[in-house]
CSV table of C-alpha atoms in Angstrom, one decimal:
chain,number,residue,atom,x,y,z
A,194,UNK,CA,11.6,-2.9,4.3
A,195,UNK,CA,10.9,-1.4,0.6
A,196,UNK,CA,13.2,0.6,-1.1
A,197,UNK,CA,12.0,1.4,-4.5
A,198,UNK,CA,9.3,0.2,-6.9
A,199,UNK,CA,9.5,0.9,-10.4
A,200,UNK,CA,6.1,-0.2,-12.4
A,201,UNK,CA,5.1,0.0,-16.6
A,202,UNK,CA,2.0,-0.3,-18.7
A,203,UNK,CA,-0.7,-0.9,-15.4
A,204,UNK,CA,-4.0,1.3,-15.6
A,205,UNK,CA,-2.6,4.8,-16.4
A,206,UNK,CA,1.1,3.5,-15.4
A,207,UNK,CA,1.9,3.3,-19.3
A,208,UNK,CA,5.9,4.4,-19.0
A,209,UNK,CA,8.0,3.0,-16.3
A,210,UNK,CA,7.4,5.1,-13.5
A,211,UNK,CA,9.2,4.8,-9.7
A,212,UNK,CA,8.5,5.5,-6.5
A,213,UNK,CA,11.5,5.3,-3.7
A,214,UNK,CA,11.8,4.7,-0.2
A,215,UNK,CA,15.6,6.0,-0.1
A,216,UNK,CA,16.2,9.2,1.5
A,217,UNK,CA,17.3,12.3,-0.1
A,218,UNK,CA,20.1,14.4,1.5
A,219,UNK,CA,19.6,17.9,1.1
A,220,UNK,CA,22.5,20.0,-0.6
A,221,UNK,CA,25.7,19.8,1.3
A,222,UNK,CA,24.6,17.0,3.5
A,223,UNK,CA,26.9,14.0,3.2
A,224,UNK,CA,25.3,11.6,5.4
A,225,UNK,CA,24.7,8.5,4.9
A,226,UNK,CA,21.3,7.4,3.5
A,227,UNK,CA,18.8,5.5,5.2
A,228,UNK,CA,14.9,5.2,4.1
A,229,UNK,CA,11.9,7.2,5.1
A,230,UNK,CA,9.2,6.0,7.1
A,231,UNK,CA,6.5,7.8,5.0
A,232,UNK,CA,5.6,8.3,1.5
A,233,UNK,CA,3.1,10.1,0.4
A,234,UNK,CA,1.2,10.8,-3.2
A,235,UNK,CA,-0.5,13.6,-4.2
A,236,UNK,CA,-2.2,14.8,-7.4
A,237,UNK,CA,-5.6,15.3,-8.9
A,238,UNK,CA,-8.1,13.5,-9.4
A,239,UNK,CA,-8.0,11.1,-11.7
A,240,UNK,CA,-3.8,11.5,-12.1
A,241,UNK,CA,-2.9,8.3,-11.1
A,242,UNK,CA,-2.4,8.5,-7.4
A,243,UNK,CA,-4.5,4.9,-6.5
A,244,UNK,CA,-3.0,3.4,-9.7
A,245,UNK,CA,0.1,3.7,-8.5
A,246,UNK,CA,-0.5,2.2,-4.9
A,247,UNK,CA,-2.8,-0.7,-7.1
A,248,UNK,CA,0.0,-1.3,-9.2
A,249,UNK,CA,1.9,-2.7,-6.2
A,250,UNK,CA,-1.3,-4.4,-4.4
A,251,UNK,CA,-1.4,-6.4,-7.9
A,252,UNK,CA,2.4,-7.2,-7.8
A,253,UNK,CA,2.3,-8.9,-4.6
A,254,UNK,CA,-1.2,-10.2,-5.3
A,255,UNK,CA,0.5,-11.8,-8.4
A,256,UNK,CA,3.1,-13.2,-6.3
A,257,UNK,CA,0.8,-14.9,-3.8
A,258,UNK,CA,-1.9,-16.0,-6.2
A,259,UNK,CA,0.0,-16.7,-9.6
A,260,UNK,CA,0.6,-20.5,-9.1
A,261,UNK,CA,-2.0,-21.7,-6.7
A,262,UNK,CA,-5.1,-19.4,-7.9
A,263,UNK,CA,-4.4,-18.6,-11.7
A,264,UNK,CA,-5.8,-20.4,-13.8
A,265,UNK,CA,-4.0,-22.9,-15.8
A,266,UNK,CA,-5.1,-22.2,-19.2
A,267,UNK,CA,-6.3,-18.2,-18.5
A,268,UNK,CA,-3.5,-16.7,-18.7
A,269,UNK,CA,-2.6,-13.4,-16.7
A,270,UNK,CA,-5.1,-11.0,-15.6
A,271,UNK,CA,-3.1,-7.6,-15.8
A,272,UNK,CA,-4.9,-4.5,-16.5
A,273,UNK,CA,-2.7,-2.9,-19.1
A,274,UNK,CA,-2.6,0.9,-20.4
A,275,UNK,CA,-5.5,1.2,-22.6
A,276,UNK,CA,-5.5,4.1,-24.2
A,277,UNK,CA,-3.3,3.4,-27.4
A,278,UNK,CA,-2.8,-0.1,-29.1
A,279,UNK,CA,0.6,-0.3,-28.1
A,280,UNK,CA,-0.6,-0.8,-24.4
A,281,UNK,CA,-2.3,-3.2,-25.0
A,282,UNK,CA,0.2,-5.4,-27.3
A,283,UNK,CA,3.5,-4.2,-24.4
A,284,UNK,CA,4.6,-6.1,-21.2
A,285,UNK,CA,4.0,-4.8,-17.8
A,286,UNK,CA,6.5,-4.9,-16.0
A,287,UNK,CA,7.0,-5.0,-11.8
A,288,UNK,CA,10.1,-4.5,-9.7
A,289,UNK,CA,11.1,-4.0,-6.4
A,290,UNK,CA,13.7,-3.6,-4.4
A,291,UNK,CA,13.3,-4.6,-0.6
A,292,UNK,CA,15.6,-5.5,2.6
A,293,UNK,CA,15.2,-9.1,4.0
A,294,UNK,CA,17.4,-10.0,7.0
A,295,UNK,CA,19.7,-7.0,6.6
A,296,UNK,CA,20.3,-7.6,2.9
A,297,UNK,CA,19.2,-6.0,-0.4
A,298,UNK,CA,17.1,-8.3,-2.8
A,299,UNK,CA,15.6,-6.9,-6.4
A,300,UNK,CA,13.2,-9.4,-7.9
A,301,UNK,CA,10.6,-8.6,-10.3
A,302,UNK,CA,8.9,-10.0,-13.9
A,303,UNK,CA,7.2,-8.9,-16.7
A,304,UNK,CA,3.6,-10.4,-18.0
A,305,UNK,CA,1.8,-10.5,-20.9
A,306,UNK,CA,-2.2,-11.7,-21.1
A,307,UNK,CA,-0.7,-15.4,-21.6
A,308,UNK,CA,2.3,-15.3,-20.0
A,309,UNK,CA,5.6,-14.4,-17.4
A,310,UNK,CA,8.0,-13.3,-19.7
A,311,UNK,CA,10.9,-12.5,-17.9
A,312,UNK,CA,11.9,-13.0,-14.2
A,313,UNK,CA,14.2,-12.4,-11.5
A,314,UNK,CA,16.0,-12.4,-8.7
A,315,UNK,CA,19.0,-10.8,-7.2
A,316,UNK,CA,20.9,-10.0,-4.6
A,317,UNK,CA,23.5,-7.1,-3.2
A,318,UNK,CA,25.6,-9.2,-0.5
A,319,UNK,CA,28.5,-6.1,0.2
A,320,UNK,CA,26.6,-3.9,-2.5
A,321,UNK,CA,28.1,-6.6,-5.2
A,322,UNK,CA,25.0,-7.6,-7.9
A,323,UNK,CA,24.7,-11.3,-7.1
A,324,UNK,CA,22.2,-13.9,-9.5
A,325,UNK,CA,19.7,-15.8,-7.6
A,326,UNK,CA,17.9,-17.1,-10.9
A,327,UNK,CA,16.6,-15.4,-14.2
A,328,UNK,CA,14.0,-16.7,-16.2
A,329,UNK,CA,13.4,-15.6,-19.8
A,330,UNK,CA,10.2,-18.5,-20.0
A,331,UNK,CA,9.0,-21.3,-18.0
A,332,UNK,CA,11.5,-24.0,-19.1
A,333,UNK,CA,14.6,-21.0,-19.8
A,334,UNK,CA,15.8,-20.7,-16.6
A,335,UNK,CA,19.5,-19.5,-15.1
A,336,UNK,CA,20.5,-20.1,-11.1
A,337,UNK,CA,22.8,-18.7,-9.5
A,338,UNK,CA,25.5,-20.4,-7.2
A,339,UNK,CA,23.9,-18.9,-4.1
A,340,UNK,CA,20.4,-20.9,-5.1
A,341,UNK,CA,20.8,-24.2,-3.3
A,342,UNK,CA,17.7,-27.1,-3.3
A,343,UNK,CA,15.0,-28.2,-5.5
A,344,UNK,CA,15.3,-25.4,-7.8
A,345,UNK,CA,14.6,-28.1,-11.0
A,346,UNK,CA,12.1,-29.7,-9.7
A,347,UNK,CA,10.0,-26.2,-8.7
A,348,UNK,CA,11.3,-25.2,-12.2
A,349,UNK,CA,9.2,-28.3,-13.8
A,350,UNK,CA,6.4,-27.6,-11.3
A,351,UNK,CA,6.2,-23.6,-12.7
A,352,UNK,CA,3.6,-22.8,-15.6
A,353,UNK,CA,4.2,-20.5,-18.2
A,354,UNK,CA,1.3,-18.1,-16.5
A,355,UNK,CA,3.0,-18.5,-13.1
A,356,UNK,CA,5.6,-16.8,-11.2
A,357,UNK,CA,8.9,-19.0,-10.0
A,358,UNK,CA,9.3,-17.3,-6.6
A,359,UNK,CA,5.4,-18.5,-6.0
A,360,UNK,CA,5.8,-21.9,-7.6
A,361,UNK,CA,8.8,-22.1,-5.2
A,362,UNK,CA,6.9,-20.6,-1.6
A,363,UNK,CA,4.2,-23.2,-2.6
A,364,UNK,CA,6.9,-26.2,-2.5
A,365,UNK,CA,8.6,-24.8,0.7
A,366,UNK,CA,11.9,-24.0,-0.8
A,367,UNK,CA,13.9,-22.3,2.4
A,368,UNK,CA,15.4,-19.2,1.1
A,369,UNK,CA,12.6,-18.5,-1.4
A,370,UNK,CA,9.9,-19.0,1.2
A,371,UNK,CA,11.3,-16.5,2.9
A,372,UNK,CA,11.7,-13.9,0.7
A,373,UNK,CA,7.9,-14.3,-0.6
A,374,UNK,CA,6.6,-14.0,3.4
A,375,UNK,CA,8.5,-11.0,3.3
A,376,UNK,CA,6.8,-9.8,0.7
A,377,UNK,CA,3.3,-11.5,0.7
A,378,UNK,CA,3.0,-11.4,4.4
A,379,UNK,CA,4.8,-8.0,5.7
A,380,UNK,CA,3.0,-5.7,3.3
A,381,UNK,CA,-1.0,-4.8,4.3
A,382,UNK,CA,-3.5,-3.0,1.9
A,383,UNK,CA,-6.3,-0.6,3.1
A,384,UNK,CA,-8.0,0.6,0.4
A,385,UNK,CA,-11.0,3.1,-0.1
A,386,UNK,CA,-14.3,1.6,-0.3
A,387,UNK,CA,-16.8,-0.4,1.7
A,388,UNK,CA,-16.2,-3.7,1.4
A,389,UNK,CA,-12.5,-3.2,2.4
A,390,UNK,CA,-13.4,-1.3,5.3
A,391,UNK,CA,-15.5,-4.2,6.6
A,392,UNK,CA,-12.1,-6.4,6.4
A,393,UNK,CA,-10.4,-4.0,8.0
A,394,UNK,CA,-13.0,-4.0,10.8
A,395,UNK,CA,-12.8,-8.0,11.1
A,396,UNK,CA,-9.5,-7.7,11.6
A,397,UNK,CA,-10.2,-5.0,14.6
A,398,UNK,CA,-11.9,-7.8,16.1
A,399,UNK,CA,-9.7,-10.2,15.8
A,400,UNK,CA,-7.2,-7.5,17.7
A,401,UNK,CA,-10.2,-7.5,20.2
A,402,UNK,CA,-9.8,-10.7,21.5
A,403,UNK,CA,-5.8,-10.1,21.6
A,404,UNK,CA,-4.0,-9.2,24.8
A,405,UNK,CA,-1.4,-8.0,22.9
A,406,UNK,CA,-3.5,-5.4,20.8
A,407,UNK,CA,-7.0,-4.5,22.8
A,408,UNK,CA,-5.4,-2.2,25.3
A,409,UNK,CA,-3.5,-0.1,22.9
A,410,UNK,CA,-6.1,0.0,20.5
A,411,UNK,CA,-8.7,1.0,23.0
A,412,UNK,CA,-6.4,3.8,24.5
A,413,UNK,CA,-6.0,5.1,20.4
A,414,UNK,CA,-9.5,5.5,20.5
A,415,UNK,CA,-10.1,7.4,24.2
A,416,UNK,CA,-6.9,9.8,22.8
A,417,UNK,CA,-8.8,10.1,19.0
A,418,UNK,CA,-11.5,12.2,21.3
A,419,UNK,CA,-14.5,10.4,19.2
A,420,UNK,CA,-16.4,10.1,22.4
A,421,UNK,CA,-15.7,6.6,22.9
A,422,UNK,CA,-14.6,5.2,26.0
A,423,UNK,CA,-14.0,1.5,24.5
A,424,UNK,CA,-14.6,-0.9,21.9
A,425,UNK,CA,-15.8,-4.3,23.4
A,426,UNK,CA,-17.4,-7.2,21.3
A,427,UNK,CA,-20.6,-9.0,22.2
A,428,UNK,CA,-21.1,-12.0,21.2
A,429,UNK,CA,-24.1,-13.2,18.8
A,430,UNK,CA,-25.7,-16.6,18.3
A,431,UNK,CA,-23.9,-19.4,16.1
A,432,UNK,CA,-23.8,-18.8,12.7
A,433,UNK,CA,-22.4,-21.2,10.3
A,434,UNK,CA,-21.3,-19.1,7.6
A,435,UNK,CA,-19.4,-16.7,10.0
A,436,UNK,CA,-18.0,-20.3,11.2
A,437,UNK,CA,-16.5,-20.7,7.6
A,438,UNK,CA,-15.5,-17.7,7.5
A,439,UNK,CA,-13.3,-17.9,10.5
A,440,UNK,CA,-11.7,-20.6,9.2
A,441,UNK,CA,-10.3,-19.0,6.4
A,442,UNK,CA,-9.9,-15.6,7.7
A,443,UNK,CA,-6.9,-15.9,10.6
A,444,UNK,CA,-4.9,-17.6,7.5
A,445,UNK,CA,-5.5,-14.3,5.2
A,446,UNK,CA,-4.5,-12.1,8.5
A,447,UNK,CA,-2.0,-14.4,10.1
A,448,UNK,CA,-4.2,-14.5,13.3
A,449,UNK,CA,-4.3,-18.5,15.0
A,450,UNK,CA,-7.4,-20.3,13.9
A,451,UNK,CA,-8.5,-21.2,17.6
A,452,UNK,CA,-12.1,-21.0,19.5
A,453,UNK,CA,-11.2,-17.7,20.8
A,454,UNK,CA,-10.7,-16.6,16.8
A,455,UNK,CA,-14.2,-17.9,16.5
A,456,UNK,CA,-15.6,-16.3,19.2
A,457,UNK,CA,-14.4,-13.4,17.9
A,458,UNK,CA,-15.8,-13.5,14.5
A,459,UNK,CA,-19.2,-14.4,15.8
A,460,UNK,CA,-19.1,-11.1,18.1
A,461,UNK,CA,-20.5,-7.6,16.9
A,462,UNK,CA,-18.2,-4.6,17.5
A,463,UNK,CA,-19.9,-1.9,20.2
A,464,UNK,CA,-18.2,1.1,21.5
A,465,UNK,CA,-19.3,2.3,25.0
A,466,UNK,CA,-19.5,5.9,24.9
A,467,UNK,CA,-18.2,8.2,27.1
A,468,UNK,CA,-20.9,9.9,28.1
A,469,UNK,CA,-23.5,7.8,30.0
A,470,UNK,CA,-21.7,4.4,29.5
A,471,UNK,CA,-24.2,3.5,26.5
A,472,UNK,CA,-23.0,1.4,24.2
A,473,UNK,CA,-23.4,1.8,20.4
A,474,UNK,CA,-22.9,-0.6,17.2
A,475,UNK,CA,-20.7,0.1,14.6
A,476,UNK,CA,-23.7,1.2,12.3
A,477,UNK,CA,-24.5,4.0,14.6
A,478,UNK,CA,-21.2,5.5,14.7
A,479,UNK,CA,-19.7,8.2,12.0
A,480,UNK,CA,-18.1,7.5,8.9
A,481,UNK,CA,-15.2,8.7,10.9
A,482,UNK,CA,-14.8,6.6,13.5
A,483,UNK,CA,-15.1,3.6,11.9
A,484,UNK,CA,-12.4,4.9,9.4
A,485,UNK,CA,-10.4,5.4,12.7
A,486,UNK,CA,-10.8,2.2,14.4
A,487,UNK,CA,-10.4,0.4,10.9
A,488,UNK,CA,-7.2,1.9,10.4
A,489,UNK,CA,-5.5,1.1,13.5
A,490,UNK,CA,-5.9,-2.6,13.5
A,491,UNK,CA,-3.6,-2.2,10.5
A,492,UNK,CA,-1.4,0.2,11.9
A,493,UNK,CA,-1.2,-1.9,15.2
A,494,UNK,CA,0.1,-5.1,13.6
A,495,UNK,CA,2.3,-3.0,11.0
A,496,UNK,CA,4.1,-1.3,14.0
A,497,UNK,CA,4.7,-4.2,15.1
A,498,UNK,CA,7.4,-5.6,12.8
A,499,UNK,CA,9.5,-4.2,9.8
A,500,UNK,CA,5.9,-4.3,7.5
A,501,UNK,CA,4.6,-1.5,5.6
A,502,UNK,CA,1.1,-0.8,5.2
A,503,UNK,CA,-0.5,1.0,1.6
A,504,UNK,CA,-3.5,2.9,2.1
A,505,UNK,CA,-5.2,5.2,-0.7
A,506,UNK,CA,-7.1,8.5,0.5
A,507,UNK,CA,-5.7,8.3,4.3
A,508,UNK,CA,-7.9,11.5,4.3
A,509,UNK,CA,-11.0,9.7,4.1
A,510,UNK,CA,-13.6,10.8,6.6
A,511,UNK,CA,-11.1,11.6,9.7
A,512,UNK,CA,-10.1,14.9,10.5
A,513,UNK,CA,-6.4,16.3,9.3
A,514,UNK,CA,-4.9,15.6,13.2
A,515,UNK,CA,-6.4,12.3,13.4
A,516,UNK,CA,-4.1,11.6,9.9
A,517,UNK,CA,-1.3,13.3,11.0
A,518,UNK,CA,-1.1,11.6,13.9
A,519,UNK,CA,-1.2,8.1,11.9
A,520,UNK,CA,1.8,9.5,10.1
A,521,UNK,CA,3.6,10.3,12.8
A,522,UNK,CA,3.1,7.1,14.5
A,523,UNK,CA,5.5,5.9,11.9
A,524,UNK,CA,7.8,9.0,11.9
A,525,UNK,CA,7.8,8.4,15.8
A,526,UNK,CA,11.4,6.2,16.0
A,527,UNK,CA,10.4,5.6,20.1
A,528,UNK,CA,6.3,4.2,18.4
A,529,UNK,CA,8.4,2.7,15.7
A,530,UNK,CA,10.8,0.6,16.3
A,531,UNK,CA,11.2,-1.4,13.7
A,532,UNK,CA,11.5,0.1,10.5
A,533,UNK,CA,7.6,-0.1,9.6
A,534,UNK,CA,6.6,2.1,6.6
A,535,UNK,CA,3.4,4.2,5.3
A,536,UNK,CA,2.8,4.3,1.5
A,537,UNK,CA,-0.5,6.5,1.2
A,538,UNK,CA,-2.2,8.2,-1.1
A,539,UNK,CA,-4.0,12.2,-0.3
A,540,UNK,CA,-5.6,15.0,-1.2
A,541,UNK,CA,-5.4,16.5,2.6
A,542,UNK,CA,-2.9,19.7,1.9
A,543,UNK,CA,-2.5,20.4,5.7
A,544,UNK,CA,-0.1,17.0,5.4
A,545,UNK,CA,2.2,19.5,3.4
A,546,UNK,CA,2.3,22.5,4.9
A,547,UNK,CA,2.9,23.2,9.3
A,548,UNK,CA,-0.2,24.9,10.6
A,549,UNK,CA,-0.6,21.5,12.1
A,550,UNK,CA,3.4,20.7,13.1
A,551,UNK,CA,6.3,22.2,12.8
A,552,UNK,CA,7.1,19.1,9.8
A,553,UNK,CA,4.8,16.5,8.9
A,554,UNK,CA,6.2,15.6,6.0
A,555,UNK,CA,9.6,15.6,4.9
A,556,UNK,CA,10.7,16.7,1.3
A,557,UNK,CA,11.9,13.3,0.4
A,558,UNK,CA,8.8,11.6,1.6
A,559,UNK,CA,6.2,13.6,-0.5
A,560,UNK,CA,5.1,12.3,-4.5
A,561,UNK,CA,2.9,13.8,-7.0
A,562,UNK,CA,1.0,12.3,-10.2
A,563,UNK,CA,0.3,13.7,-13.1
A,564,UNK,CA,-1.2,12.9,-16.9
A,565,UNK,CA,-0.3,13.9,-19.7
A,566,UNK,CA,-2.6,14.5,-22.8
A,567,UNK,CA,-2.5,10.9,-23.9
A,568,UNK,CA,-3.6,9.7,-20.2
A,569,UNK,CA,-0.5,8.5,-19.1
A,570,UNK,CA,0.4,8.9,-15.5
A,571,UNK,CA,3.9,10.2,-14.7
A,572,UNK,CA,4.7,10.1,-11.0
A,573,UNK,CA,7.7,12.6,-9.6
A,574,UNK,CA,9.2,13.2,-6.1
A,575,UNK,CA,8.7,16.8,-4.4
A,576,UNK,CA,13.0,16.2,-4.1
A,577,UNK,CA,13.5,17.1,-7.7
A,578,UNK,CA,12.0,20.7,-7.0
A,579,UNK,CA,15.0,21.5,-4.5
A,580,UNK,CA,12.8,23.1,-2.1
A,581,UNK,CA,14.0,25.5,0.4
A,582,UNK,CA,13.7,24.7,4.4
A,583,UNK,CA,11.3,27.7,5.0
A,584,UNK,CA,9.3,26.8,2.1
A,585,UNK,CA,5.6,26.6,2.4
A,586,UNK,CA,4.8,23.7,0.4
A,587,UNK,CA,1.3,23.6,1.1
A,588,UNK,CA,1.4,26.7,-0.7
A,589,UNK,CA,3.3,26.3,-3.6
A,590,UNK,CA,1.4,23.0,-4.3
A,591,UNK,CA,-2.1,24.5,-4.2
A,592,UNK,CA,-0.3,27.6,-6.5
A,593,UNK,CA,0.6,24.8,-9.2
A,594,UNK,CA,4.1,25.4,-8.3
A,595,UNK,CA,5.0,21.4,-8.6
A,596,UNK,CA,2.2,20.9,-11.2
A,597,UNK,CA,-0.1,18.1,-10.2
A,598,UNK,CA,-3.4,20.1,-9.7
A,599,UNK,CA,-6.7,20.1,-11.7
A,600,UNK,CA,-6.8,23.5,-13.8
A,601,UNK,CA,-9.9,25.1,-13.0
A,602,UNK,CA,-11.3,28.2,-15.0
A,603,UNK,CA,-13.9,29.6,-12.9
A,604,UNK,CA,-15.3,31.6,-15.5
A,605,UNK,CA,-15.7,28.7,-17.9
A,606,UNK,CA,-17.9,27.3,-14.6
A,607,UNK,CA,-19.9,30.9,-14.3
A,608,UNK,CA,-20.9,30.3,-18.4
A,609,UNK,CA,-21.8,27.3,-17.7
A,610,UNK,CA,-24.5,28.6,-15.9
A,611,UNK,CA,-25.3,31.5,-18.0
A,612,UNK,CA,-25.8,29.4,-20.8
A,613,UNK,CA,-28.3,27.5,-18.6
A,614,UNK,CA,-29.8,30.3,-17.8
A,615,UNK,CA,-30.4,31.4,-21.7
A,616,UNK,CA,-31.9,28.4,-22.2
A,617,UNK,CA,-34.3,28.5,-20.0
A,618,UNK,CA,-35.8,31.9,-20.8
């Protein structure tokens, strides 16, 4: 379960910025704090909003990939702030804090283009700051008494360009392992854009084939009202490069490489209408449904344990209930059970306000971006603007009330054209 994430000098990221989890009371509740469910980011375009989700897709893409995929000798491909020099010549730095097994963990580094220059690890057994390990470089390295095994060894074993905790997953240290599943393997990523929507869709097959998944995920898409009465697969003739591709893919989704994994990946996706039981490929649907039935694979398997799942422009092609609805799947404490969470990135307003519900989102679960007039994204919580409880926040936000909206001069856009017109006479 994440708690906070605090990021510096990434894309437009250039001062640390944080996003948290924790809830907020409001004034003169004294309750104790849990975390929220939901999270969501608004802001222009170009604020910041995706950079701030990216900056945590490349934080745990770091710690998967940094000592088995990064190259020896090629140093660390971050992407830092680069609009001044100073950007470019800074560490970024990545943190988070995150439950495992009921206990508070912080671990985090910070890179340059050649190497980790700081890491760490701690821990909050009883709320008391405990040392797991801190590493200042490669061979600089303090452990804590609670850090038990082959800690030298995976200390040897650990380049200057790659991180200890996956140096240490990679050599099956117990504790460590388990801390980077936690992290690697409980946090899912849809992003915008084609390619990622076609992963997303392998992954619906995949959920196909499973008795655990198809019936819930076919009943999400009856209830979506899209017109479809099922998805079913249909299998296609052998092909060796979907064969490879199988092979490789249940590892990346932590679905069992087996012949019904196969089968699957060799099937097309058709959805049998409502409406005259014809059946339909995936190319013939709407941008919409395929958004839909992309999404809930990932939603499904998130649901399903304490994960959290990131998605930028949650907006994209599906209509504001269909949204809402994801979001409330994860407000839902009877849908979820387990703690799962929804980091998300929008421009959809009607998330904001309650023409749809009473309350979709909370005051402690909504974020805005912003830049400055160097570039530089600053990220801020709705919370810090003490909103009342009968305040329309849709509202206020579209007013400029909480900043974090383009400023458009309409007349400068009615000149625009006049001057066009001028010209052409």
């Amino acid at each position: 379960m994440l708690l906070r994430f605090r990021v510096a000098n990434h894309r437009s990221i250039r001062d640390e910025q944080t996003l948290s989890l924790v809830a907020v009371p409001r004034r003169g509740e004294t309750k104790e704090l849990g975390t929220v469910r939901v999270a969501g980011i608004y802001g222009a375009n170009a604020s910041g909003k995706s950079n701030v989700l990216s900056a945590l897709i490349w934080m745990i893409d770091a710690i998967r990939s940094s000592h088995t995929r990064w190259g020896p000798v090629g140093g660390v491909p971050r992407q830092p702030f680069k609009l001044s020099e100073t950007g470019l010549a800074t560490a970024s730095f990545f943190e988070v804090d995150f439950l495992h097994d009921e206990t508070r963990y912080s671990y985090g580094f910070e890179v340059d283009d050649t190497r980790v220059l700081g890491e760490w690890l701690y821990t909050f057994p009883h709320g008391r700051k405990k040392r797991l390990f801190e590493r200042s470089t490669a061979d600089d390295m303090a452990f804590g008494r609670g850090l038990t095994g082959e800690i030298q060894r995976i200390r040897r074993l650990t380049r200057p360009n790659s991180l200890y905790l996956s140096a240490a997953a990679s050599n099956n240290h117990p504790l460590l392992g388990d801390l980077y599943a936690s992290l690697v393997g409980k946090v899912l990523f849809a992003q915008h854009g084609e390619e990622d929507e076609k992963l997303r869709l392998h992954l619906a097959k995949f959920l196909l084939n499973e008795t655990d998944f198809a019936p819930a995920l076919n009943k999400l898409l009856r209830i979506a009202d899209l017109g479809v009465e099922r998805a079913e697969l249909v299998e296609t003739p052998d092909d060796p490069v979907l064969d490879e591709f199988a092979r490789l893919y249940p590892e990346d989704f932590a679905v069992p490489s087996s012949e019904a994994a196969l089968r699957a990946v060799r099937a097309r996706v058709v959805l049998r209408r409502s409406t005259g039981g014809v059946s339909l490929g995936l190319d013939e649907e709407s941008a919409g449904t395929r958004a839909w039935l992309s999404l809930l694979g990932h939603a499904l398997i998130t649901l399903r344990g304490d994960c959290v799942l990131i998605t930028d422009e949650i907006d994209s092609s599906l209509h504001p209930l269909l949204s809402s609805s994801l979001i409330r799947m994860f407000k839902d404490p009877e849908i979820n059970r387990h703690g799962a969470q929804l980091v998300f990135a929008s421009h959809d307003t009607t998330l904001l306000g309650s023409m749809l519900e009473d309350e979709i989102m909370a005051r402690d679960e909504v974020w805005f971006t912003e830049k400055d007039d160097s570039g530089a994204t600053s990220l801020y919580a709705l919370s810090e603007f003490h909103p009342r409880r009968d305040e329309n926040v849709e509202r206020g936000y579209l007013q400029g009330r909480y900043g974090a909206v383009p400023y458009l001069n309409f007349d400068s856009i009615r000149e625009v054209f006049r001057e066009r017109d001028d010209e052409t006479r």
